[in-house]
Short mmCIF file of C-alpha atoms in Angstrom, two decimals:
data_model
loop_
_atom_site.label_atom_id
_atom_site.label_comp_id
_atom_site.label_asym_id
_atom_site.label_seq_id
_atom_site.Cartn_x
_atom_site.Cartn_y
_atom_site.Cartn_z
CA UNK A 1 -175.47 -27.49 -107.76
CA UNK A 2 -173.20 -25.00 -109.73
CA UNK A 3 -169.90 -27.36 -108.90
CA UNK A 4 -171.59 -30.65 -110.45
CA UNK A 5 -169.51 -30.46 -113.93
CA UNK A 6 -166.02 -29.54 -111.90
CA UNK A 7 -166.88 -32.53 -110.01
CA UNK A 8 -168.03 -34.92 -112.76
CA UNK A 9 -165.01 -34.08 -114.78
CA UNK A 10 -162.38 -34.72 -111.50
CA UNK A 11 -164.12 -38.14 -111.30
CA UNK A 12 -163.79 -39.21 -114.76
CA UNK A 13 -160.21 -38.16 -114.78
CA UNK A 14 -159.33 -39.96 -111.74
CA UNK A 15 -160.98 -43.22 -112.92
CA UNK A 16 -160.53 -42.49 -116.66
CA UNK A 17 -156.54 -42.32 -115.19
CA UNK A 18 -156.82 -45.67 -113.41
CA UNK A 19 -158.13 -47.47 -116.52
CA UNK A 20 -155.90 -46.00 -118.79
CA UNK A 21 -152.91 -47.26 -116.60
CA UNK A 22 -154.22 -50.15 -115.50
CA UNK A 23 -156.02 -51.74 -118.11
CA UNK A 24 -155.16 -50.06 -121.31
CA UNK A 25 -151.65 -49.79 -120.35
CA UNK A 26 -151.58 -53.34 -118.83
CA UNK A 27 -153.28 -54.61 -122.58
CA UNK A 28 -151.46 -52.73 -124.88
CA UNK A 29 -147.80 -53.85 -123.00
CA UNK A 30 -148.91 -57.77 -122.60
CA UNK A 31 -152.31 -58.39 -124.66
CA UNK A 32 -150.61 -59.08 -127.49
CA UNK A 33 -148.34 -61.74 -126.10
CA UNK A 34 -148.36 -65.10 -128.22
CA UNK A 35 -145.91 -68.51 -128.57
CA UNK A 36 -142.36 -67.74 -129.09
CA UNK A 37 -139.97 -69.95 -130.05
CA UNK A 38 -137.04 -71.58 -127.49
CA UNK A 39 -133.98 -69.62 -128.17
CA UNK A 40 -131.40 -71.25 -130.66
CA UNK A 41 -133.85 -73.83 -131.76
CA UNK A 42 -137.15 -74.12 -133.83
CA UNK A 43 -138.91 -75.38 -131.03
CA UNK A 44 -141.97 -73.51 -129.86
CA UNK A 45 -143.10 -72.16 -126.61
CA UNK A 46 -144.70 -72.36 -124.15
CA UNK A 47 -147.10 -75.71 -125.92
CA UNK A 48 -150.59 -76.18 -124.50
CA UNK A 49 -151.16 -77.74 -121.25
CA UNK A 50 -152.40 -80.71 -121.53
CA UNK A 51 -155.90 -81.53 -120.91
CA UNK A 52 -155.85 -82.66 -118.01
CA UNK A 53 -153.40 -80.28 -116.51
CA UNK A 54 -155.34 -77.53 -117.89
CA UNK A 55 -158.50 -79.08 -115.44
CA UNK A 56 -155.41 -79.40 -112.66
CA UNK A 57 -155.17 -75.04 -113.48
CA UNK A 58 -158.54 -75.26 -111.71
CA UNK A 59 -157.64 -77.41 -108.98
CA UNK A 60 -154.99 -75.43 -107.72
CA UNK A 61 -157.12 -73.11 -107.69
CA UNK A 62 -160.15 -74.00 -105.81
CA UNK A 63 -157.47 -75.18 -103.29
CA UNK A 64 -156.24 -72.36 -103.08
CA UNK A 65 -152.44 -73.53 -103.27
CA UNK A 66 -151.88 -69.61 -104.59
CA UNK A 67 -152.49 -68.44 -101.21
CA UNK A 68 -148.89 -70.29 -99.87
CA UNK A 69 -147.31 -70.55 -103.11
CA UNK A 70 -145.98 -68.27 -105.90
CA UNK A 71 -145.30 -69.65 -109.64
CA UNK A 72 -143.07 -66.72 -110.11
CA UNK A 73 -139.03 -66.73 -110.16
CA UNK A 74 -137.31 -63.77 -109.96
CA UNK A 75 -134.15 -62.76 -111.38
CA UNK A 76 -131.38 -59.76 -109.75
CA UNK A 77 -128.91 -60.08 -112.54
CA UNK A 78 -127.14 -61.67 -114.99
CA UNK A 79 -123.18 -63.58 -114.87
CA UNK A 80 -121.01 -64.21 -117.93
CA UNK A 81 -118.71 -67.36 -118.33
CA UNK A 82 -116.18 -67.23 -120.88
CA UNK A 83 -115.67 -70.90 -122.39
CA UNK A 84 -113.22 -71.58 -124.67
CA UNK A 85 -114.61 -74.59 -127.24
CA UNK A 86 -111.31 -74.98 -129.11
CA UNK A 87 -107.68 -73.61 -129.96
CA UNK A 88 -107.76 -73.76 -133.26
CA UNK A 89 -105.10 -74.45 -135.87
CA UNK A 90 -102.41 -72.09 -133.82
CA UNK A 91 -102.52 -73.46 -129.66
CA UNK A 92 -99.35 -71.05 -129.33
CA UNK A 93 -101.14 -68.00 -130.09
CA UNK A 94 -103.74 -68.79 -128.08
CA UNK A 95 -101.88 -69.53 -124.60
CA UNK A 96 -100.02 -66.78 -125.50
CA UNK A 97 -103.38 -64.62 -125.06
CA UNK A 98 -104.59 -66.98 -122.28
CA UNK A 99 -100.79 -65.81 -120.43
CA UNK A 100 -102.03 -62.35 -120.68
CA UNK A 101 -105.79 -62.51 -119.57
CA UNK A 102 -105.52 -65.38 -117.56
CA UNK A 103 -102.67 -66.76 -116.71
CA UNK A 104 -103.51 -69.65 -114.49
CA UNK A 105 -104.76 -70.98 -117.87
CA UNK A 106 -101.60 -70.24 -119.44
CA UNK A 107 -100.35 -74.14 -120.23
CA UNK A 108 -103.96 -75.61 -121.49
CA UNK A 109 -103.44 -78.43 -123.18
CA UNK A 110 -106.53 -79.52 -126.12
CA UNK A 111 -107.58 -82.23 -124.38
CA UNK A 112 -108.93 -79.94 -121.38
CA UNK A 113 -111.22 -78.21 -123.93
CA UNK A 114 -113.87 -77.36 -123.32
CA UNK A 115 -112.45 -75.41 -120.36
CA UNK A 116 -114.30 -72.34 -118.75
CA UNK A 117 -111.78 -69.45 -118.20
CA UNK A 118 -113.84 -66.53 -116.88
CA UNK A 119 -116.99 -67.24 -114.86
CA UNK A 120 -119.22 -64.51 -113.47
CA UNK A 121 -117.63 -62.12 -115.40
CA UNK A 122 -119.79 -58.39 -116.69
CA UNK A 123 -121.08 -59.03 -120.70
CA UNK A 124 -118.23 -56.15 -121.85
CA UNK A 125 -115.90 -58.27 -119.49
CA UNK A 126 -116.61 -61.23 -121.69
CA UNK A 127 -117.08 -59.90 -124.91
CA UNK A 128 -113.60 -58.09 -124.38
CA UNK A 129 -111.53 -61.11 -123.58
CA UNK A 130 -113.43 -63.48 -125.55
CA UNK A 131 -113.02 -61.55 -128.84
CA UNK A 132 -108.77 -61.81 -127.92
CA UNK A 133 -109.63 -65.59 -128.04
CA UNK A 134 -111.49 -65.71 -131.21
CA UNK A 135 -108.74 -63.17 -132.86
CA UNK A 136 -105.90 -65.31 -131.72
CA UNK A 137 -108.08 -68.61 -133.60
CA UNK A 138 -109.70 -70.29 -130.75
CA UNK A 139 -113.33 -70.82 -130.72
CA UNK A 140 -114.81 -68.93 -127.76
CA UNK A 141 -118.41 -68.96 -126.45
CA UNK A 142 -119.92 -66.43 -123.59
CA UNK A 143 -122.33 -68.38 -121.39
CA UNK A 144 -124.77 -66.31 -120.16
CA UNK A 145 -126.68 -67.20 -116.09
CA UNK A 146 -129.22 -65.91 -114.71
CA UNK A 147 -129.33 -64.84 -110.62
CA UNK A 148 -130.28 -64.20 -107.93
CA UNK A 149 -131.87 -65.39 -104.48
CA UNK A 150 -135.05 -67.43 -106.10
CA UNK A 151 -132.19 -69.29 -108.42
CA UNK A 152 -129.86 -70.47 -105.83
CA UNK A 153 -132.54 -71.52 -103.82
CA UNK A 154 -133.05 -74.08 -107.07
CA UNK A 155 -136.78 -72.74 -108.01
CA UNK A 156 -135.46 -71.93 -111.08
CA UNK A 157 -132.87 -71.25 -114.10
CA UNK A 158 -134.17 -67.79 -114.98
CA UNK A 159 -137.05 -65.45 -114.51
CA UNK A 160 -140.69 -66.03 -115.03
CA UNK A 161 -142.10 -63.96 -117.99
CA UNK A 162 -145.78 -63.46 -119.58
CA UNK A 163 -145.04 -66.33 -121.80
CA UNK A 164 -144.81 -69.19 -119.40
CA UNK A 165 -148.64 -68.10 -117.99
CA UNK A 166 -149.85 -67.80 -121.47
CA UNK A 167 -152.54 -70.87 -121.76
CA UNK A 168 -153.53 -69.91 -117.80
CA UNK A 169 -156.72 -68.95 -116.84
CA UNK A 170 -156.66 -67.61 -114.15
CA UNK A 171 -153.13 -66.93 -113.75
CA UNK A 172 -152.07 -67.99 -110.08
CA UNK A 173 -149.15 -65.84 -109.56
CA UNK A 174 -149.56 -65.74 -105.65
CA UNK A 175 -148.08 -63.38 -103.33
CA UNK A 176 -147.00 -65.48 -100.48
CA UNK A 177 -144.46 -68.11 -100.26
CA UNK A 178 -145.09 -70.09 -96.67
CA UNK A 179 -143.85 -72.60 -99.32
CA UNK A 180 -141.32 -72.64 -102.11
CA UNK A 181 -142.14 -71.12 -105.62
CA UNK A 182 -143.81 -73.60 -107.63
CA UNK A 183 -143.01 -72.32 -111.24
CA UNK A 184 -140.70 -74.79 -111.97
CA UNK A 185 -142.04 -77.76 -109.70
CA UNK A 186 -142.28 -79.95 -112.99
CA UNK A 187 -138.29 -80.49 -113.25
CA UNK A 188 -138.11 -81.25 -109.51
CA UNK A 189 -140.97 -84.01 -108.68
CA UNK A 190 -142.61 -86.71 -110.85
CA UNK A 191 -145.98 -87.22 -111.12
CA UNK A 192 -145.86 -90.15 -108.26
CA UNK A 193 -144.15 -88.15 -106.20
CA UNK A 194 -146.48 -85.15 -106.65
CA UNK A 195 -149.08 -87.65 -105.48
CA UNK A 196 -147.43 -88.82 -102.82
CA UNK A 197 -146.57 -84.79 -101.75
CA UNK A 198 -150.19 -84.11 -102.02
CA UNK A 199 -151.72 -86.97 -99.77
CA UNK A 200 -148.63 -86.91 -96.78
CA UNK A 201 -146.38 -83.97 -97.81
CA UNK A 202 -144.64 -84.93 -94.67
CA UNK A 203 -143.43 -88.19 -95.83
CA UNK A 204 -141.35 -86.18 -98.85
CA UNK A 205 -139.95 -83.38 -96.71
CA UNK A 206 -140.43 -84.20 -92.91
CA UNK A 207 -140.27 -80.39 -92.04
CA UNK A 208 -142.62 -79.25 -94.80
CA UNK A 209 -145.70 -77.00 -93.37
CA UNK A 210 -148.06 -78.02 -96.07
CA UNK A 211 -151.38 -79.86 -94.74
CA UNK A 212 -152.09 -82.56 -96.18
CA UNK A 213 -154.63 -82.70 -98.98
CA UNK A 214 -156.10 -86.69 -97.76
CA UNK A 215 -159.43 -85.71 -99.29
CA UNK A 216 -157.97 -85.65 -102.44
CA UNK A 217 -157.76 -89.57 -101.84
CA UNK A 218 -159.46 -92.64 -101.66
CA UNK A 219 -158.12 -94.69 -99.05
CA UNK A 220 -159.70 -98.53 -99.41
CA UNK A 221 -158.63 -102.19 -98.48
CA UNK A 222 -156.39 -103.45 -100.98
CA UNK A 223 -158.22 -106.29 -103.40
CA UNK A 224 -157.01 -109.77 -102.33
CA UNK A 225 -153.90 -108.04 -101.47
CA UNK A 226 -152.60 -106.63 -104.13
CA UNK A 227 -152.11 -103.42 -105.48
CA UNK A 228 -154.36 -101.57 -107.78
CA UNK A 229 -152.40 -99.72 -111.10
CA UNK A 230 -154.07 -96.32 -110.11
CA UNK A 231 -152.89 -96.42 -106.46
CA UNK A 232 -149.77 -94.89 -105.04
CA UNK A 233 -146.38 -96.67 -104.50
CA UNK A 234 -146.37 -95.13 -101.01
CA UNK A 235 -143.34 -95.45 -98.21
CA UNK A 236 -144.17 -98.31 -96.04
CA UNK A 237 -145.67 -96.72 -93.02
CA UNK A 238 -147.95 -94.30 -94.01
CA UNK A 239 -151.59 -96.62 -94.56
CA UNK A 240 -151.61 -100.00 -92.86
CA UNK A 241 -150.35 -102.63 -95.48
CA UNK A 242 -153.54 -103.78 -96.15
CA UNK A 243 -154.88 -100.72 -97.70
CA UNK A 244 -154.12 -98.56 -100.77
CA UNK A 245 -154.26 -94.69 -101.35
CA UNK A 246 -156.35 -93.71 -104.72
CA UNK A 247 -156.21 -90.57 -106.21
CA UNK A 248 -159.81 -88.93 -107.08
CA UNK A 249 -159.03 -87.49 -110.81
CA UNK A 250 -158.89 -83.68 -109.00
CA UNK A 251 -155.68 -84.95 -107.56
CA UNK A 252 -154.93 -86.57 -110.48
CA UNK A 253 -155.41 -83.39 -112.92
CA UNK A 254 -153.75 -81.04 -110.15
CA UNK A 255 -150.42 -83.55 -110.19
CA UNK A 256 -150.70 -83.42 -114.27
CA UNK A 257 -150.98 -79.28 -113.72
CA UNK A 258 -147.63 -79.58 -111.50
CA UNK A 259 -145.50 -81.81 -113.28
CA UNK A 260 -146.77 -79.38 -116.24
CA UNK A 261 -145.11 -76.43 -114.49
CA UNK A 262 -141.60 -76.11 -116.24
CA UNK A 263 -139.69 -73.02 -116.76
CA UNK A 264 -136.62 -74.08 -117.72
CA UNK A 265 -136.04 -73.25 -121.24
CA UNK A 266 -134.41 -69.78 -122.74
CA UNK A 267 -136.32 -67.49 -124.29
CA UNK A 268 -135.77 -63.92 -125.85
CA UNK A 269 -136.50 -62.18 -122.90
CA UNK A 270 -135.48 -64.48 -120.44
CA UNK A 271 -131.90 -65.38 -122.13
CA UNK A 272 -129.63 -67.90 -120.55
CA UNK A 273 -127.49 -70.60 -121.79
CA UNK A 274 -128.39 -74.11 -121.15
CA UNK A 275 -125.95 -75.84 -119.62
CA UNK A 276 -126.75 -79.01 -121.31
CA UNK A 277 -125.89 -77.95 -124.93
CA UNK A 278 -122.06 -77.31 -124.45
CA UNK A 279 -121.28 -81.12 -124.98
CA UNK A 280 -123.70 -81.60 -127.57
CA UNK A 281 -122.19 -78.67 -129.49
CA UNK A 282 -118.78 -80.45 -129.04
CA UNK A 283 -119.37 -83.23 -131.65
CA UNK B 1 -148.57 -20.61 -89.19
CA UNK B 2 -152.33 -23.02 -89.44
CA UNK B 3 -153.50 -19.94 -87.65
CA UNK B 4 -152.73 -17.48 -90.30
CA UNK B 5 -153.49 -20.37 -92.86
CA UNK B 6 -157.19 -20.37 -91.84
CA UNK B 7 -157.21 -16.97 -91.14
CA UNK B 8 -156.62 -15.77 -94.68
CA UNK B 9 -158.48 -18.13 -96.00
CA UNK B 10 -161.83 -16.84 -94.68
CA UNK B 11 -161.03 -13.10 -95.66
CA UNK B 12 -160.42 -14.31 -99.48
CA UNK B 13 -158.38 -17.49 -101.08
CA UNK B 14 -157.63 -15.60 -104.00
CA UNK B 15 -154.16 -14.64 -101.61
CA UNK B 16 -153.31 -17.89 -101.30
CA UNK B 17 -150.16 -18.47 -103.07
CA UNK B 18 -148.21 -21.99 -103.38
CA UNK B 19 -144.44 -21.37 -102.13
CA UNK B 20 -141.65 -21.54 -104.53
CA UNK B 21 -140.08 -24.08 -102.56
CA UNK B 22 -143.03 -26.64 -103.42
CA UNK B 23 -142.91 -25.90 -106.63
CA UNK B 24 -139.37 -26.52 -107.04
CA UNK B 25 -140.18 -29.60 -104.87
CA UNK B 26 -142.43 -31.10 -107.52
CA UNK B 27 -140.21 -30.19 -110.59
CA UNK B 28 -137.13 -31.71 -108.61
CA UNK B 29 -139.64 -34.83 -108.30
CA UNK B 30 -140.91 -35.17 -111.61
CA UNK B 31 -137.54 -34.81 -112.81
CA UNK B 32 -136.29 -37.47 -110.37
CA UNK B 33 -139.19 -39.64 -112.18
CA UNK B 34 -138.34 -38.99 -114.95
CA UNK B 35 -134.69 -40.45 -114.74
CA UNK B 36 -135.73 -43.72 -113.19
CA UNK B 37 -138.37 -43.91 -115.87
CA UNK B 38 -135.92 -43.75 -118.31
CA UNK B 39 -133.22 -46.20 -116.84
CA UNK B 40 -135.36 -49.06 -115.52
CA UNK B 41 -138.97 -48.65 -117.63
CA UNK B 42 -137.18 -50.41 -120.80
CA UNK B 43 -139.95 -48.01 -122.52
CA UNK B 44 -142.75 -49.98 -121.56
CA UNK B 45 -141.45 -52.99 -124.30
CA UNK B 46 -143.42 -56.17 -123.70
CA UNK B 47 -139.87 -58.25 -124.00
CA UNK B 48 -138.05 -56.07 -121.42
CA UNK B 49 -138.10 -57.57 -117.60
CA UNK B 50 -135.86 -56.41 -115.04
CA UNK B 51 -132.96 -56.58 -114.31
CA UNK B 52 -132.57 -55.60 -118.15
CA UNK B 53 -132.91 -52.13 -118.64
CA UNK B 54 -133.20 -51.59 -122.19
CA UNK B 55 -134.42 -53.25 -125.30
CA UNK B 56 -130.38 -53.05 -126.48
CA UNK B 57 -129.31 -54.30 -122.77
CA UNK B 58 -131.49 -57.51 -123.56
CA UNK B 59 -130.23 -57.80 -127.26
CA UNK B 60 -126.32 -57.75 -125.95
CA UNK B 61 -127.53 -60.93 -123.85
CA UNK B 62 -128.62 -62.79 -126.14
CA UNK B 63 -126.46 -65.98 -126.72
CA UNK B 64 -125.84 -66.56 -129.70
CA UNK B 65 -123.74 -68.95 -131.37
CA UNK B 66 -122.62 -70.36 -134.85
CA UNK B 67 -124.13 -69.44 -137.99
CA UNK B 68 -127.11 -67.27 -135.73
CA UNK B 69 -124.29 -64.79 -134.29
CA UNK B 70 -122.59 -64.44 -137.69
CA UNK B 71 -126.00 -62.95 -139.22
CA UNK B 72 -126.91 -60.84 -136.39
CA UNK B 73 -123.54 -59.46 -136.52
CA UNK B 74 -123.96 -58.56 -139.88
CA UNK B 75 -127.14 -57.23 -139.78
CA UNK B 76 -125.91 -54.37 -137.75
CA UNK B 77 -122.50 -54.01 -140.53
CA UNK B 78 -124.92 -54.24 -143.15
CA UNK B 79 -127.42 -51.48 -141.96
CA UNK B 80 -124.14 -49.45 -141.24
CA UNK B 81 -122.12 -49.76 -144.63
CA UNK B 82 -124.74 -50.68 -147.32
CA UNK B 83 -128.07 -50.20 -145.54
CA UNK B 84 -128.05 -46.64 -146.84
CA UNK B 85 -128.13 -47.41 -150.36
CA UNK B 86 -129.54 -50.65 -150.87
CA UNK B 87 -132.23 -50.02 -147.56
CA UNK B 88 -133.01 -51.72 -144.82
CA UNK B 89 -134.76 -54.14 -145.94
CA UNK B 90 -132.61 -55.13 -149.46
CA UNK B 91 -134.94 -53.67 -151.43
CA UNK B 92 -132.39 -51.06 -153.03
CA UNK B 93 -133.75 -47.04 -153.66
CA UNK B 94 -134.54 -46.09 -157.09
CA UNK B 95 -131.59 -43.77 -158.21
CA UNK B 96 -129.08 -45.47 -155.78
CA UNK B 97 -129.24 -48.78 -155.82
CA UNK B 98 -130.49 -52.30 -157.58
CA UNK B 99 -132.13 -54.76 -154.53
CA UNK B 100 -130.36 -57.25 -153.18
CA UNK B 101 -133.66 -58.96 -152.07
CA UNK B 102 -134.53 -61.98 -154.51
CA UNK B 103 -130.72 -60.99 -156.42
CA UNK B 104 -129.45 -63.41 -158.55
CA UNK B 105 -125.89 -62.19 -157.88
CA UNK B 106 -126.43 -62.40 -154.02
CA UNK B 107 -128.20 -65.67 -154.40
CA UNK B 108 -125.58 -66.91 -156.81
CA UNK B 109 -123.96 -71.05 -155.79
CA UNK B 110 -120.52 -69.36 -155.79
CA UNK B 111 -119.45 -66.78 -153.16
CA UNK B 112 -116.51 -64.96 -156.27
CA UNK B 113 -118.72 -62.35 -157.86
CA UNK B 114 -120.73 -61.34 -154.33
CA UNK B 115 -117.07 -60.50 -152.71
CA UNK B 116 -115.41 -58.98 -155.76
CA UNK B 117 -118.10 -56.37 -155.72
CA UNK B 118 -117.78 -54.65 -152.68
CA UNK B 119 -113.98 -55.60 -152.70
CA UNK B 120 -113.70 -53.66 -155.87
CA UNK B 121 -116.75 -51.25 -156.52
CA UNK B 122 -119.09 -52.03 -159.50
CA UNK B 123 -120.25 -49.47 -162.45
CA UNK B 124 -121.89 -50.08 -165.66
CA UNK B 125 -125.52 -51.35 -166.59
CA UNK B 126 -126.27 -54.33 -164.11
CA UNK B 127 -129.27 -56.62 -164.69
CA UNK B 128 -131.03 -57.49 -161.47
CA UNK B 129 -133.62 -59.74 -161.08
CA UNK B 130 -134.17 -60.28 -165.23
CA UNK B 131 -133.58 -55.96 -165.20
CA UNK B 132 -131.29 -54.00 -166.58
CA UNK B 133 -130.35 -51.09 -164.65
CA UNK B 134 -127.97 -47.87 -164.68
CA UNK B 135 -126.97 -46.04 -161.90
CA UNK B 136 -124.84 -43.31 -162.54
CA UNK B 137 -122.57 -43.26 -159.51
CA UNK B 138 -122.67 -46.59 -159.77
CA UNK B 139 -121.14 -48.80 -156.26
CA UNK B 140 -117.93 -47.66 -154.72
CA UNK B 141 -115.48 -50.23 -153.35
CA UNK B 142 -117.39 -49.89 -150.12
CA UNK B 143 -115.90 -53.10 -148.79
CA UNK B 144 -112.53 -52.90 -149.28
CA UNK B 145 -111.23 -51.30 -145.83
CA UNK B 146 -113.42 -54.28 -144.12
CA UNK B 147 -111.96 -57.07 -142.24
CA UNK B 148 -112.28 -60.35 -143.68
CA UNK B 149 -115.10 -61.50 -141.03
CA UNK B 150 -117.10 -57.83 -141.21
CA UNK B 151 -117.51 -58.60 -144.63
CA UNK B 152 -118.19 -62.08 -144.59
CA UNK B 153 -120.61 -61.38 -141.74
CA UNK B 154 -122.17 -58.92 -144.26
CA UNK B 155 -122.36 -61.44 -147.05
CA UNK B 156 -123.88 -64.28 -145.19
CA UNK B 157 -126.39 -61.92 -143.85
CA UNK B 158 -127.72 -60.86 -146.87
CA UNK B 159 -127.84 -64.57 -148.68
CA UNK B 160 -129.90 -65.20 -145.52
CA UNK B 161 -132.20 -62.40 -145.17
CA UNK B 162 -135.54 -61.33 -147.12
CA UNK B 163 -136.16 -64.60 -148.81
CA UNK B 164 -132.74 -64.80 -150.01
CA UNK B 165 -131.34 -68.54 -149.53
CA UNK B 166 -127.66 -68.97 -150.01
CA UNK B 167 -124.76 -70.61 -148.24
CA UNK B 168 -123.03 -68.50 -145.81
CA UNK B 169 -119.83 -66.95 -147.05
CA UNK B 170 -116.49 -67.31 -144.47
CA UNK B 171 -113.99 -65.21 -143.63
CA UNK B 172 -111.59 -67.66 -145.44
CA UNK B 173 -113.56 -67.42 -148.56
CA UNK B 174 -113.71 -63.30 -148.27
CA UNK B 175 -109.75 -63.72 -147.55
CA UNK B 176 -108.92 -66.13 -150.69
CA UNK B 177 -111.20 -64.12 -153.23
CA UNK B 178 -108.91 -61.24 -152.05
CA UNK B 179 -105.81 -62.21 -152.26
CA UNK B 180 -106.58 -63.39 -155.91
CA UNK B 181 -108.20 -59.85 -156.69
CA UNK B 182 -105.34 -57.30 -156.15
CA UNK B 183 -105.65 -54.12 -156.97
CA UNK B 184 -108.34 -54.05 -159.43
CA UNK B 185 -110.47 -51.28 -161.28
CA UNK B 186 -114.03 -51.56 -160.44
CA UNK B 187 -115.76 -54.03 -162.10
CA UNK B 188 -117.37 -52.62 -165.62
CA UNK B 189 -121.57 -53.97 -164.91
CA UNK B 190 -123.12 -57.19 -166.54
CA UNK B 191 -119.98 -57.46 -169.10
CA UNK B 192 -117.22 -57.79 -166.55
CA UNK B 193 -118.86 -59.58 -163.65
CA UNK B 194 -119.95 -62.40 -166.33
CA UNK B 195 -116.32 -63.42 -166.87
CA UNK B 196 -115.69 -63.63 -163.50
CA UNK B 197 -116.20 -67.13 -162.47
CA UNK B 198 -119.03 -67.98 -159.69
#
């Protein structure tokens, strides 16, 4: 076969190619990925799951919960605020710049400090107007916000990046969302209510399409009545009142895995401002 | 058109020629490629996610505040204005300039000496770091044409930076050591700076 080596040498290109861009490419951009730190702050991310959130991983996974559910929040773009933190020693000057970038702010008084005076504004917008601020004495800050469609629906504060999948195992990204994005379920439900989600999803969100997961469950007579500290505090309604719902440990790992799914702090390449440090930065 | 395709094909293939107009097609493509590579790949960095663009799109959106802002601000005055003699990373260049790296002038308790130097230039032997040293340009007054915060921005950058630990200098420090300086000759090394007070 005189064409063998043209042929040999056409296959390992086109699957030396793949490789290269797939995995090579793939390891070299993201292998290297390790624990970052929370932006402004010494605090270090993202920590281990716990144990028994890291047997949850597995869970979720034999369930196959990534088949209706994504853990992964996308971001379109990004919104400036402009907030001004304080006037400084010369108020004058700086309503007198507030007058000519904004007059409806024009007459601020001190006491209405902290006061937000551009919102969902370009970064140059913000940078522009808040350096007038800062040159006329006031103490400006640009708040930064993430958006887009998976934020305003509340799954998030800002976009899922390798960092927050770094301790997973298999990571579950999913494809499909017949239900919300899960990536930052954590801040939403607590672990009883995760419970309670998991065994009659129904009774958290009467128009949810989730099946319930009752297997995951021990359903038994209460003990004289009362009861037990493992069981759910369930609706009334759901089991007769003589019986109580226990979780197996599955559905107790999985709920540890979910309440362990939180995405809500900045990081380098996911930048945002928290909206919680503005008063604690005004003491 | 398939007709003559096949036709020609079984006389010979060596007539077979690809028309211009694919050709140009491709370039046009690969050039088209080439431009969205460049605005949306963010050069493959691990740190860069859509909708950022860039490496120095991600940087701009960084919110800083405080003390953090001040030093990343003057990073970028430093590597401008004095990077080029003292390097990058503080370590000076032999010829041009002493280190500022492990300094005692830039890790000095008092902020006087640090601004009167670029304020006012320095020249003479100057003993870094237990060394005495001559350069024979010696330091221009590099700083003087800065604004009070560049500077200070500068300052606090470097008493931050490469194992230096030093308070952070203010704009109404830079502005005080000023006024008090006038217009000076540049300072004349070791001898001079000494009777300066910290």
């Amino acid at each position: 076969m005189k064409s063998s080596f043209p042929i040999f040498l056409a296959v390992f290109v086109a699957l030396g190619a793949s490789f290269g861009g797939f995995v090579v490419g793939g390891i070299s951009q993201l292998g290297t990925e390790k624990q970052t730190t929370v932006l402004n702050s010494t605090d270090t991310y993202p920590l281990q799951r716990t144990g028994d959130a890291t047997l949850g991983l597995q869970v979720y996974r034999a369930q196959g919960c990534a088949a209706c559910h994504t853990t992964q929040v996308r971001q379109d773009g990004m919104t400036c605020d402009v907030v001004l933190m304080g006037a400084g020693k010369n108020l004058r000057a700086v309503q007198k710049v507030l007058g000519e970038i904004a007059p409806a702010d024009k007459d601020l008084a001190t006491n209405q400090l902290p006061k937000t005076i551009f919102s969902g504004v370009t970064k140059e917008v913000a940078g522009d107007n808040s350096d007038k601020l800062t040159g006329a004495g006031a103490k400006a800050e640009i708040h930064i916000n993430a958006t887009g469609a998976d934020i305003s629906r509340g799954w998030g504060i800002r976009q899922s990046v390798a960092e927050d999948f770094l301790w997973d195992y298999p990571v579950q990204l999913g494809s499909l969302r017949a239900g919300p994005d899960l990536a930052n379920v954590g801040a939403r439900y607590t672990m009883n209510l995760q419970l309670q989600h998991l065994y009659a999803p129904q009774s958290v969100d009467k128009n949810s399409a989730m099946p319930p997961f009752k297997y995951l469950f021990v359903v038994r007579k209460k003990i004289n009545g009362e009861l037990s500290p493992d069981a759910l505090s369930l609706p009334k309604g759901i089991v007769p009142d003589d019986s109580e719902v226990i979780p197996t440990d599955d559905a107790k790992n999985l709920a540890a895995y979910l309440v362990s799914l939180r995405a809500d702090v900045p990081l380098y390449d996911a930048p945002f401002t928290p909206t919680v440090s503005a008063p604690a930065e005004k003491k | 058109m398939n007709h003559d395709l096949s036709n020609s094909k079984s006389q010979t293939s060596t007539h077979l020629t690809v028309p211009i107009w694919i050709i140009a097609l491709m370039l046009t493509l690969i050039f088209l490629g080439g431009v969205y590579f460049d605005h949306h790949s963010g050069w493959f960095d691990a740190k860069v996610y859509g909708p950022y663009q860039s490496a120095g799109q991600l940087a701009a959106y960084q919110p800083l505040s405080g003390e953090a802002a001040i030093v990343a601000h003057g990073k970028q005055v430093y590597e401008i204005n004095c990077g080029t003699c003292h390097g990058p990373d503080g370590m000076g260049m032999p010829g041009k300039a002493p280190p500022l790296a492990g300094s005692e002038w830039v890790n000095a308790k008092g902020f006087h000496r640090l601004v009167e130097i670029p304020q006012l230039g320095l020249n003479g032997t100057i003993t870094v770091k237990g060394q005495p040293m001559n350069f024979p340009t010696g330091m221009a007054a590099v700083g003087s044409a800065m604004s009070d915060a560049d500077l200070a921005a500068i300052l606090t950058y470097i008493r931050a930076s490469w194992g230096n630990n030093a308070d952070a200098v203010t704009a109404d420090d830079v502005k005080a050591v000023r006024a008090s300086v006038g217009g000076h000759h540049a300072i004349d090394g070791d001898v001079e700076l000494k009777t300066i007070p910290e």
